[in-house]
Coordinates of C-alpha atoms and ligand atoms in Angstrom, one line a residue:
M1229 CA -211.5 194.8 37.0
F1230 CA -213.1 198.2 36.5
L1231 CA -215.6 199.2 39.1
P1232 CA -218.1 201.3 37.4
G1233 CA -220.8 200.5 40.0
A1234 CA -218.6 202.2 42.7
L1235 CA -218.9 205.4 40.8
R1236 CA -222.6 205.7 40.6
G1237 CA -224.9 207.4 43.0
A1238 CA -228.2 205.8 43.8
S1239 CA -229.9 207.6 41.0
G1240 CA -227.5 206.0 38.6
R1241 CA -226.3 209.5 37.6
Y1242 CA -222.6 210.1 38.2
Y1243 CA -223.1 213.8 38.7
S1244 CA -225.1 213.1 41.8
C1245 CA -222.3 211.1 43.4
P1246 CA -220.7 212.4 46.5
P1247 CA -217.4 213.9 45.4
L1248 CA -214.4 211.6 45.1
V1249 CA -215.8 208.3 46.0
Y1250 CA -214.6 207.1 42.7
P1251 CA -211.0 205.9 42.4
L1252 CA -209.2 208.6 40.5
Q1253 CA -206.1 206.5 40.1
L1254 CA -208.0 203.3 39.7
D1255 CA -205.3 200.8 38.7
T1256 CA -206.6 197.8 36.9
M1257 CA -205.3 194.6 38.3
S1258 CA -204.7 193.2 34.8
K1259 CA -203.0 196.2 33.2
D1260 CA -199.6 195.0 31.9
T1261 CA -199.0 197.4 29.0
F1262 CA -197.4 200.8 28.8
Y1263 CA -200.0 202.5 26.6
L1264 CA -199.1 205.7 24.7
T1265 CA -201.1 207.6 22.2
T1266 CA -200.7 210.4 19.7
P1267 CA -203.7 212.5 18.7
I1268 CA -205.5 211.1 15.7
Y1269 CA -205.0 213.4 12.7
Y1270 CA -207.7 215.1 10.7
V1271 CA -207.7 213.8 7.1
N1272 CA -208.7 217.1 5.7
D1273 CA -205.1 217.3 4.5
V1274 CA -201.7 215.6 4.4
P1275 CA -199.2 215.9 7.2
H1276 CA -196.8 218.8 7.8
I1277 CA -193.9 218.9 10.2
G1278 CA -196.1 220.3 13.0
H1279 CA -198.1 217.1 13.0
A1280 CA -195.0 214.9 12.8
Y1281 CA -193.6 216.7 15.8
T1282 CA -196.1 215.0 18.1
T1283 CA -195.7 211.6 16.5
V1284 CA -191.9 211.6 16.5
A1285 CA -191.8 212.5 20.2
A1286 CA -194.3 209.8 21.0
D1287 CA -192.4 207.3 19.0
F1288 CA -189.2 208.1 20.9
L1289 CA -191.0 207.4 24.1
A1290 CA -192.5 204.2 22.8
R1291 CA -189.2 202.9 21.6
Y1292 CA -187.5 203.8 24.9
H1293 CA -190.1 201.9 26.9
R1294 CA -189.7 198.9 24.6
L1295 CA -186.0 199.1 25.2
R1296 CA -186.6 198.9 28.9
G1297 CA -188.3 195.6 28.2
E1298 CA -191.8 196.9 28.8
R1299 CA -194.8 195.7 26.9
V1300 CA -195.8 198.8 24.9
H1301 CA -198.8 199.7 22.9
F1302 CA -198.3 202.7 20.8
L1303 CA -201.4 204.0 19.0
T1304 CA -201.9 206.6 16.3
G1305 CA -204.5 207.0 13.6
T1306 CA -206.8 209.4 11.8
D1307 CA -209.8 211.5 12.7
E1308 CA -212.1 211.1 9.7
H1309 CA -215.5 212.6 10.7
G1310 CA -216.7 216.1 11.0
E1311 CA -217.4 219.2 9.0
K1312 CA -213.8 220.0 8.3
V1313 CA -213.2 216.7 6.6
A1314 CA -216.6 216.8 4.8
L1315 CA -215.7 220.2 3.4
A1316 CA -212.2 219.0 2.2
A1317 CA -213.9 216.0 0.5
A1318 CA -216.5 218.2 -1.2
A1319 CA -213.8 220.6 -2.4
A1320 CA -212.1 217.5 -4.0
G1321 CA -215.4 216.3 -5.5
L1322 CA -215.3 213.1 -3.5
E1323 CA -217.5 211.4 -0.9
P1324 CA -215.9 211.9 2.6
Q1325 CA -215.1 208.2 2.9
A1326 CA -213.5 208.0 -0.5
W1327 CA -211.5 211.2 0.4
A1328 CA -210.4 209.7 3.7
D1329 CA -209.3 206.5 1.9
H1330 CA -207.3 208.6 -0.4
V1331 CA -205.6 210.7 2.2
V1332 CA -204.8 208.0 4.9
P1333 CA -202.0 206.4 2.8
R1334 CA -200.3 209.8 2.6
W1335 CA -200.1 209.8 6.5
K1336 CA -199.0 206.2 6.7
E1337 CA -196.2 206.8 4.2
V1338 CA -194.8 209.7 6.2
W1339 CA -194.9 207.6 9.3
E1340 CA -193.1 204.9 7.5
R1341 CA -190.3 207.2 6.3
L1342 CA -190.0 208.6 9.8
E1343 CA -189.7 205.1 11.3
I1344 CA -192.8 205.5 13.5
S1345 CA -193.2 202.2 15.2
Y1346 CA -196.9 202.4 16.0
D1347 CA -198.6 199.2 17.1
D1348 CA -202.0 200.1 15.8
F1349 CA -203.5 202.7 13.5
I1350 CA -207.1 203.5 14.1
R1351 CA -209.4 205.2 11.7
T1352 CA -212.6 206.6 13.2
T1353 CA -214.6 205.4 10.3
E1354 CA -213.9 201.8 11.2
E1355 CA -216.6 199.6 12.6
R1356 CA -214.5 198.7 15.6
H1357 CA -214.7 202.3 16.6
T1358 CA -218.1 203.5 15.5
A1359 CA -220.0 200.6 17.1
P1360 CA -218.7 201.0 20.7
V1361 CA -219.0 204.8 20.3
Q1362 CA -222.7 204.5 19.6
K1363 CA -223.1 202.1 22.5
L1364 CA -221.4 204.4 24.9
A1365 CA -223.5 207.4 23.7
Q1366 CA -226.6 205.3 24.3
Q1367 CA -225.4 204.5 27.8
L1368 CA -224.9 208.1 28.6
Y1369 CA -228.3 209.0 27.2
D1370 CA -230.0 206.2 29.1
Q1371 CA -228.4 207.2 32.4
G1372 CA -229.4 210.9 32.0
D1373 CA -226.0 212.4 31.1
V1374 CA -227.3 213.6 27.8
Y1375 CA -230.3 215.8 27.0
L1376 CA -231.8 217.7 24.1
G1377 CA -231.3 221.5 24.0
E1378 CA -230.5 224.3 21.8
Y1379 CA -227.0 225.5 21.0
E1380 CA -226.4 229.0 19.9
G1381 CA -222.8 230.3 19.7
P1382 CA -219.5 230.5 17.8
Y1383 CA -217.9 227.5 16.3
C1384 CA -214.6 227.1 14.6
V1385 CA -214.6 224.6 11.8
A1386 CA -210.8 224.5 11.7
C1387 CA -210.6 223.3 15.3
E1388 CA -214.1 221.7 15.2
S1389 CA -214.7 223.5 18.5
F1390 CA -217.4 225.5 20.3
Y1391 CA -216.3 228.7 21.9
Q1392 CA -217.7 231.1 24.4
P1393 CA -218.6 234.4 22.8
S1394 CA -216.1 236.1 25.2
E1395 CA -213.3 234.1 23.7
I1396 CA -213.8 235.4 20.2
V1397 CA -211.9 238.5 19.2
D1398 CA -213.0 240.4 16.1
G1399 CA -215.0 237.3 15.0
L1400 CA -211.9 235.2 14.9
C1401 CA -211.0 231.8 16.4
P1402 CA -208.4 232.3 19.2
I1403 CA -206.3 229.4 17.8
H1404 CA -206.7 229.7 14.1
E1405 CA -207.4 233.4 13.8
T1406 CA -209.9 232.6 11.1
P1407 CA -213.6 233.6 11.1
V1408 CA -215.8 231.5 13.3
V1409 CA -219.4 230.6 12.3
M1410 CA -222.4 231.3 14.4
L1411 CA -224.3 228.0 15.0
K1412 CA -227.9 227.8 16.1
E1413 CA -229.0 224.1 16.2
H1414 CA -231.0 221.7 18.3
N1415 CA -228.3 219.5 19.7
Y1416 CA -227.9 216.8 22.3
F1417 CA -225.9 218.1 25.2
F1418 CA -223.5 216.2 27.5
R1419 CA -223.8 217.4 31.1
L1420 CA -220.2 218.5 31.3
S1421 CA -221.0 221.1 33.9
A1422 CA -222.0 218.4 36.3
Y1423 CA -218.4 217.2 36.3
Q1424 CA -216.8 220.5 37.2
D1425 CA -216.1 219.7 40.9
R1426 CA -214.8 216.3 40.1
L1427 CA -212.5 217.6 37.4
I1428 CA -211.1 220.2 39.8
E1429 CA -210.6 217.5 42.4
L1430 CA -208.8 215.4 39.7
Y1431 CA -206.3 218.2 38.9
E1432 CA -205.8 218.9 42.6
T1433 CA -205.3 215.3 43.8
Q1434 CA -203.4 214.2 40.7
P1435 CA -201.3 217.2 39.9
D1436 CA -199.4 215.5 37.1
F1437 CA -202.6 214.5 35.3
V1438 CA -202.0 217.5 33.0
A1439 CA -198.4 218.5 32.2
P1440 CA -196.4 220.7 31.9
E1441 CA -197.5 222.6 35.0
S1442 CA -198.4 225.7 33.1
R1443 CA -200.9 223.7 31.2
R1444 CA -202.4 222.3 34.3
N1445 CA -202.8 225.8 35.8
E1446 CA -204.5 226.9 32.5
V1447 CA -207.0 224.0 32.6
L1448 CA -207.7 224.4 36.3
A1449 CA -208.4 228.1 35.8
F1450 CA -210.7 227.3 32.8
V1451 CA -212.7 224.7 34.8
R1452 CA -212.9 226.9 37.9
A1453 CA -214.4 229.7 35.8
G1454 CA -217.3 227.4 35.2
L1455 CA -218.2 224.7 32.6
Q1456 CA -221.0 224.8 30.1
D1457 CA -222.7 221.6 29.0
L1458 CA -221.2 220.3 25.8
S1459 CA -223.1 220.2 22.6
M1460 CA -222.4 216.6 21.4
S1461 CA -224.4 216.3 18.2
R1462 CA -224.8 218.2 15.0
T1463 CA -227.7 218.3 12.5
S1464 CA -226.4 220.8 9.9
F1465 CA -224.3 218.2 8.1
G1466 CA -224.3 214.4 8.1
W1467 CA -220.7 213.2 8.1
G1468 CA -220.3 211.6 11.5
V1469 CA -221.4 208.7 13.7
P1470 CA -225.2 208.7 13.8
I1471 CA -226.7 209.3 17.2
P1472 CA -228.3 205.9 17.8
W1473 CA -231.6 207.1 19.3
D1474 CA -232.0 210.0 16.9
P1475 CA -230.2 209.4 13.6
A1476 CA -231.0 212.9 12.3
H1477 CA -228.1 213.9 14.4
V1478 CA -224.5 212.9 14.0
M1479 CA -222.1 212.9 16.9
Y1480 CA -219.9 216.0 17.5
V1481 CA -216.6 214.9 16.1
W1482 CA -214.6 215.4 19.3
V1483 CA -216.8 213.2 21.3
D1484 CA -216.4 210.5 18.6
A1485 CA -212.7 211.1 18.2
L1486 CA -211.6 211.0 21.8
Q1487 CA -213.0 207.6 22.2
N1488 CA -210.4 206.2 19.7
Y1489 CA -208.1 205.8 22.7
I1490 CA -210.4 203.2 24.2
T1491 CA -212.1 201.6 21.1
A1492 CA -208.7 200.8 19.6
V1493 CA -207.7 198.7 22.6
G1494 CA -210.8 196.6 22.8
F1495 CA -213.4 198.8 24.6
G1496 CA -216.8 197.4 23.6
S1497 CA -215.2 194.5 21.7
D1498 CA -212.5 192.7 23.7
Q1499 CA -212.8 193.4 27.5
E1500 CA -209.8 191.3 28.4
R1501 CA -207.5 193.3 26.0
F1502 CA -209.0 196.5 27.2
E1503 CA -208.2 195.8 30.8
R1504 CA -204.7 194.8 29.9
T1505 CA -204.1 198.1 28.2
W1506 CA -206.3 200.9 29.5
P1507 CA -205.8 203.4 31.1
A1508 CA -203.4 205.2 28.8
D1509 CA -200.1 206.1 30.5
Y1510 CA -199.7 209.1 28.3
H1511 CA -201.8 211.0 25.8
I1512 CA -199.3 213.1 24.0
I1513 CA -201.0 216.1 22.4
G1514 CA -200.4 219.7 21.2
K1515 CA -201.5 222.5 23.4
D1516 CA -204.3 223.5 21.0
I1517 CA -206.3 220.4 21.9
L1518 CA -205.7 220.5 25.7
R1519 CA -209.2 221.3 26.8
Q1520 CA -210.6 218.4 24.8
H1521 CA -208.2 216.0 26.4
A1522 CA -208.0 217.4 29.9
V1523 CA -211.6 218.5 30.4
I1524 CA -214.0 216.8 28.0
W1525 CA -212.2 213.4 27.9
P1526 CA -211.9 212.8 31.6
A1527 CA -215.5 213.9 32.1
L1528 CA -216.8 211.5 29.5
L1529 CA -214.8 208.7 31.1
M1530 CA -216.2 209.6 34.5
A1531 CA -219.6 209.4 33.1
A1532 CA -218.9 206.1 31.5
G1533 CA -217.4 204.8 34.8
L1534 CA -214.1 204.1 33.2
P1535 CA -210.6 204.8 34.6
L1536 CA -208.9 208.0 33.6
P1537 CA -205.7 208.3 31.6
R1538 CA -202.6 208.7 33.8
H1539 CA -201.1 211.7 32.1
V1540 CA -202.0 214.2 29.4
F1541 CA -198.9 216.0 28.1
A1542 CA -199.4 219.0 25.9
H1543 CA -196.4 220.2 24.0
G1544 CA -196.0 223.6 22.3
Y1545 CA -196.2 224.6 18.7
L1546 CA -193.7 224.5 16.0
T1547 CA -193.9 228.1 14.8
V1548 CA -193.2 230.0 11.6
G1549 CA -193.0 233.8 11.9
G1550 CA -194.2 233.5 15.5
K1551 CA -197.4 231.6 14.6
K1552 CA -198.3 228.0 14.8
M1553 CA -197.3 226.3 11.6
S1554 CA -200.5 225.2 9.9
K1555 CA -202.3 224.6 6.7
T1556 CA -204.6 227.5 7.5
N1557 CA -201.6 229.9 7.7
L1558 CA -200.1 228.2 4.5
T1559 CA -196.9 227.6 6.5
G1560 CA -197.0 223.8 6.6
I1561 CA -193.7 222.3 5.5
S1562 CA -193.9 218.7 4.2
P1563 CA -191.8 216.2 6.2
H1564 CA -190.7 214.7 2.9
T1565 CA -188.7 217.8 2.0
L1566 CA -186.7 217.5 5.2
L1567 CA -186.5 213.7 5.1
D1568 CA -185.0 213.9 1.6
E1569 CA -182.2 216.0 2.9
F1570 CA -181.6 214.8 6.5
G1571 CA -182.9 211.3 6.5
S1572 CA -185.1 209.9 9.3
D1573 CA -182.4 210.2 11.9
G1574 CA -181.3 213.7 11.1
Y1575 CA -185.0 214.7 11.1
R1576 CA -185.9 212.9 14.4
Y1577 CA -182.8 214.1 16.2
H1578 CA -183.4 217.7 15.3
F1579 CA -187.0 217.8 16.5
L1580 CA -186.3 215.9 19.6
R1581 CA -183.1 217.7 20.5
D1582 CA -183.9 221.3 19.7
G1583 CA -186.4 223.3 21.6
T1584 CA -188.2 222.5 24.9
F1585 CA -190.9 219.9 24.4
G1586 CA -193.5 221.7 26.4
Q1587 CA -192.9 225.1 24.8
D1588 CA -193.2 226.7 21.4
G1589 CA -190.2 226.7 19.2
A1590 CA -189.6 228.4 15.9
F1591 CA -188.7 226.1 13.0
S1592 CA -185.4 227.0 11.5
Y1593 CA -183.7 225.1 8.6
E1594 CA -180.4 226.7 9.5
A1595 CA -180.6 225.5 13.1
M1596 CA -181.5 222.0 11.8
L1597 CA -178.5 221.9 9.5
A1598 CA -176.2 223.3 12.2
R1599 CA -177.4 220.7 14.7
Y1600 CA -177.0 217.9 12.2
N1601 CA -173.4 218.8 11.3
A1602 CA -172.3 219.6 14.8
D1603 CA -173.8 216.6 16.7
L1604 CA -174.4 213.9 14.1
A1605 CA -171.7 214.4 11.4
N1606 CA -169.0 215.7 13.8
D1607 CA -169.4 214.3 17.2
L1608 CA -171.1 211.0 16.6
G1609 CA -170.3 210.2 12.9
N1610 CA -166.6 211.1 13.2
L1611 CA -166.3 209.0 16.4
V1612 CA -167.6 206.0 14.6
S1613 CA -165.5 206.4 11.5
R1614 CA -162.3 207.3 13.2
T1615 CA -162.6 204.4 15.7
L1616 CA -163.5 201.8 13.1
A1617 CA -160.7 203.1 10.8
M1618 CA -158.2 202.5 13.6
V1619 CA -159.6 199.1 14.5
T1620 CA -159.3 198.3 10.8
S1621 CA -155.8 199.5 10.3
Y1622 CA -154.2 198.5 13.6
F1623 CA -156.1 195.2 14.3
D1624 CA -157.2 194.0 10.8
G1625 CA -160.8 195.0 11.6
V1626 CA -161.1 192.7 14.6
V1627 CA -162.1 194.1 18.0
P1628 CA -158.9 193.5 20.2
V1629 CA -158.8 192.0 23.6
P1630 CA -158.4 194.8 26.1
G1631 CA -155.7 195.0 28.7
E1632 CA -156.1 196.3 32.2
A1633 CA -158.3 199.4 32.6
T1634 CA -156.7 202.6 33.7
E1635 CA -158.4 205.5 35.3
A1636 CA -159.4 206.8 31.8
E1637 CA -161.3 203.6 31.0
V1638 CA -163.0 203.7 34.4
L1639 CA -164.0 207.2 33.8
L1640 CA -165.4 206.4 30.3
G1641 CA -167.4 203.6 31.8
Q1642 CA -168.8 206.1 34.3
K1643 CA -169.7 208.5 31.5
A1644 CA -171.6 205.7 29.8
A1645 CA -173.6 205.0 33.0
E1646 CA -174.3 208.8 33.3
A1647 CA -175.5 208.9 29.8
A1648 CA -177.9 206.0 30.5
A1649 CA -179.1 207.7 33.6
G1650 CA -179.6 210.9 31.8
L1651 CA -181.7 209.2 29.1
D1652 CA -183.9 207.7 31.8
R1653 CA -184.3 211.0 33.6
G1654 CA -185.0 212.8 30.3
V1655 CA -187.7 210.3 29.3
E1656 CA -189.2 210.3 32.8
A1657 CA -189.5 214.1 32.7
L1658 CA -190.7 214.1 29.1
D1659 CA -187.7 216.1 28.2
P1660 CA -186.4 214.5 25.0
A1661 CA -183.8 217.3 24.5
G1662 CA -182.3 216.6 27.9
A1663 CA -182.3 212.9 27.3
L1664 CA -180.5 213.2 24.0
E1665 CA -178.0 215.7 25.3
A1666 CA -177.1 213.2 28.0
V1667 CA -176.5 210.5 25.4
M1668 CA -174.6 212.8 23.1
S1669 CA -172.3 213.8 25.9
L1670 CA -171.0 210.1 25.9
A1671 CA -170.0 210.6 22.2
R1672 CA -168.2 213.7 23.1
A1673 CA -166.5 212.1 26.1
T1674 CA -165.4 209.2 24.0
N1675 CA -163.9 211.6 21.4
L1676 CA -162.0 213.3 24.2
Y1677 CA -160.9 210.0 25.6
I1678 CA -159.5 209.0 22.2
N1679 CA -157.8 212.4 21.8
E1680 CA -156.1 212.0 25.2
A1681 CA -155.1 208.4 24.7
A1682 CA -153.8 209.2 21.2
P1683 CA -153.9 205.7 19.7
W1684 CA -152.1 206.9 16.6
K1685 CA -149.1 207.5 18.8
L1686 CA -149.4 204.2 20.5
A1687 CA -149.5 202.5 17.1
K1688 CA -146.1 203.9 16.3
D1689 CA -144.6 202.4 19.5
P1690 CA -143.4 198.8 18.9
S1691 CA -143.3 197.9 22.6
P1692 CA -145.7 195.1 23.8
E1693 CA -147.0 197.5 26.5
A1694 CA -148.0 200.1 23.9
R1695 CA -149.6 197.4 21.8
Q1696 CA -151.6 196.3 24.8
R1697 CA -152.6 199.9 25.6
L1698 CA -153.7 200.5 22.0
A1699 CA -155.9 197.4 22.3
T1700 CA -157.4 198.7 25.5
V1701 CA -158.1 202.1 24.0
L1702 CA -159.7 200.9 20.8
Y1703 CA -161.7 198.2 22.6
S1704 CA -163.1 200.9 25.1
A1705 CA -163.9 203.3 22.3
T1706 CA -165.7 200.6 20.3
E1707 CA -167.6 199.5 23.4
A1708 CA -168.7 203.1 24.0
I1709 CA -170.0 203.2 20.4
R1710 CA -171.9 200.0 21.1
Q1711 CA -173.5 201.7 24.1
L1712 CA -174.3 204.7 22.0
S1713 CA -176.0 202.4 19.4
V1714 CA -178.3 201.2 22.2
L1715 CA -178.9 204.5 23.9
F1716 CA -179.6 206.3 20.6
S1717 CA -181.9 203.6 19.3
P1718 CA -185.2 205.2 20.5
A1719 CA -184.3 208.5 18.9
M1720 CA -182.5 207.3 15.8
P1721 CA -183.4 203.7 15.0
A1722 CA -182.0 203.7 11.5
A1723 CA -178.6 205.2 12.5
S1724 CA -178.5 202.7 15.4
R1725 CA -178.9 199.9 12.9
R1726 CA -176.2 201.3 10.7
I1727 CA -173.8 201.7 13.5
R1728 CA -174.4 198.2 14.8
A1729 CA -174.0 196.7 11.3
Q1730 CA -170.5 198.4 11.2
L1731 CA -169.8 196.9 14.6
G1732 CA -170.7 193.5 13.4
L1733 CA -173.7 193.3 15.7
P1734 CA -177.3 192.4 15.1
G1735 CA -179.3 195.5 13.9
V1736 CA -181.5 195.6 17.0
E1737 CA -180.5 195.0 20.6
T1738 CA -183.0 192.5 21.9
R1739 CA -181.9 192.4 25.5
P1740 CA -183.6 195.1 27.7
L1741 CA -181.9 197.9 29.5
P1742 CA -179.9 197.8 31.7
V1743 CA -178.6 194.3 30.7
A1744 CA -177.7 195.6 27.3
L1745 CA -175.6 198.3 28.8
A1746 CA -173.2 196.1 30.9
W1747 CA -169.9 197.8 30.3
G1748 CA -167.6 195.4 28.4
D1749 CA -170.3 193.4 26.8
L1750 CA -168.8 193.8 23.3
A1751 CA -167.0 190.6 22.5
A1752 CA -163.3 190.9 21.6
G1753 CA -162.8 189.1 18.3
T1754 CA -165.9 190.7 16.7
K1755 CA -165.2 191.7 13.1
V1756 CA -166.1 195.3 12.4
E1757 CA -167.1 196.4 9.0
R1758 CA -166.1 199.9 8.2
G1759 CA -168.8 201.3 6.0
E1760 CA -170.0 204.6 4.6
A1761 CA -170.1 207.6 6.9
V1762 CA -173.1 207.1 9.2
F1763 CA -173.8 210.9 9.0
P1764 CA -172.2 212.5 5.9
R1765 CA -171.7 216.2 6.3
L1766 CA -174.4 218.3 4.7
E1767 CA -174.1 221.7 2.9
A1768 CA -176.9 224.2 2.9
Q1769 CA -179.2 223.6 0.0
G1770 CA -179.6 226.6 -2.4
Ligands
MSP3010 N1 -208.2 215.4 15.1 C1 -207.8 216.3 16.2 C2 -207.2 215.4 17.3 C3 -208.1 214.4 17.9 S1 -207.4 213.4 19.1 C4 -208.6 212.6 19.7 C5 -206.7 217.2 15.7 N2 -206.1 216.9 14.6 S2 -205.0 217.8 13.9 O1 -204.6 217.0 12.8 O2 -205.5 219.1 13.7 O3 -203.8 218.0 14.9 C6 -203.2 216.9 15.5 C7 -202.0 217.3 16.4 O4 -201.0 218.0 15.6 C8 -202.3 218.2 17.5 O5 -201.7 217.6 18.7 C9 -201.7 219.5 17.2 O6 -201.3 220.2 18.3 C10 -200.5 219.0 16.4 N3 -200.0 220.1 15.6 C11 -200.6 220.6 14.4 N4 -199.8 221.7 14.1 C12 -198.8 221.8 14.9 C13 -197.7 222.7 15.0 N5 -197.5 223.7 14.2 N6 -196.8 222.5 16.0 C14 -196.9 221.4 16.9 N7 -197.9 220.6 16.8 C15 -198.9 220.9 15.9 O7 -206.5 218.2 16.4

């Protein structure tokens, strides 16, 4: 049960509470779901690979947690209100809603091609979102957290964000480097400044609330420097959720958008579901939207008396020419272009494996191609094809019964266990690159194991001992491939299915980790099906 009452002072105003009486790490008794979110994407345009970067990483995490047997809820969606979307719609000569309806399928089709396994897709124009958002705004207004004032200052339409005049250099937005507009409006304000102390206390008592640490320090410094109240309504345009007590105003798009994380899981409509799911375990975001998620969002939740998300993780940018890849910079590359060439697995593997998740990384086609050929075509793809070729020619395509394990097989089993542990550690640390490197090292170790055992030599030796040894070596190599099919399934679901089909196994492992990784689980007698190369080598395209 949530305990909003415990958070209120006698006045009913949260900002008059004594500090830290409210349970920062309030754990709902009934939460039974690992809840993971991506940002919801603006529908001013179609996705580029910078957007897909967030979503692929989140999908990897969601799939891993499912593989561990956890109940997972993975949410994504679209942010459809605000000036930026209204302007895009007007430029296309459409009403904003019609424009959003037209663009949303473009996002969904990219997610489908990328094998994004979201459990729900929320659109902020849906009634299930707008109704509770209005209700919460009314609550904040009624309890005195919202007041009418005048806003005057810079605003960046591209980020839909208000800035301090001191943050603007040469009239340009610090993130987009495009001109800001000067707004002067009567707006409703949310008393963000009243939450300053409690936010600081949050970052201090829950140091991993914001990660990586550099981002936490950045947020802490920003909040310590003093918070201004937040303008939470706009009157100069009408595309947004109407402010219920004063419909001449629409809600500031960020205040509306952030609430998708609760409305999508039943806030204001299905309390039982909400309590099973909320708080989010991870909000995965890009660093450009850190303040909204690490400052505004927890303050709104504090005001609402709701538990706070457990972690906000802000990754870096995909850059082109040293700058954030973006539509504004005209550097957005369509995921389709890369998908056509690399397929979903090559695509996912590259973005998960290359670069450090919390830091910026330059996009490089050459690096992507090199990574694909080195890791996927050579190390993994060759391992699968050479092993299955040998099972086919030496054992008629039937996995042989292994003989006694030697030190080499014991070592290979250990390598598999290390790969699994490395995957766990990498996910835990939100380090997909480390996680995948650990798994790929099992493919490399298996190739070495085969090279050293030289089954092609054993096959030429007619003695029963050599035949038995050959069976052991090919069984063990095939078992290692089975383990790889499980360990790689969160990163490369389609390749995992393809490999498993060749091993004569069901496409998806349904038993959770670690059960699915018991060494020797592969049944001797299984008929393998040597198919096409799992990762055909690629040449650079003109
Ligand atoms: N609508 C808001 C988010 C609201 S969440 C309640 C928004 N949308 S966005 O479409 O502009 O960006 C969504 C996400 O894409 C952000 O996490 C942003 O960091 C990410 N990226 C957009 N371009 C990117 C790169 N070039 N590199 C990495 N991520 C980038 O902001």
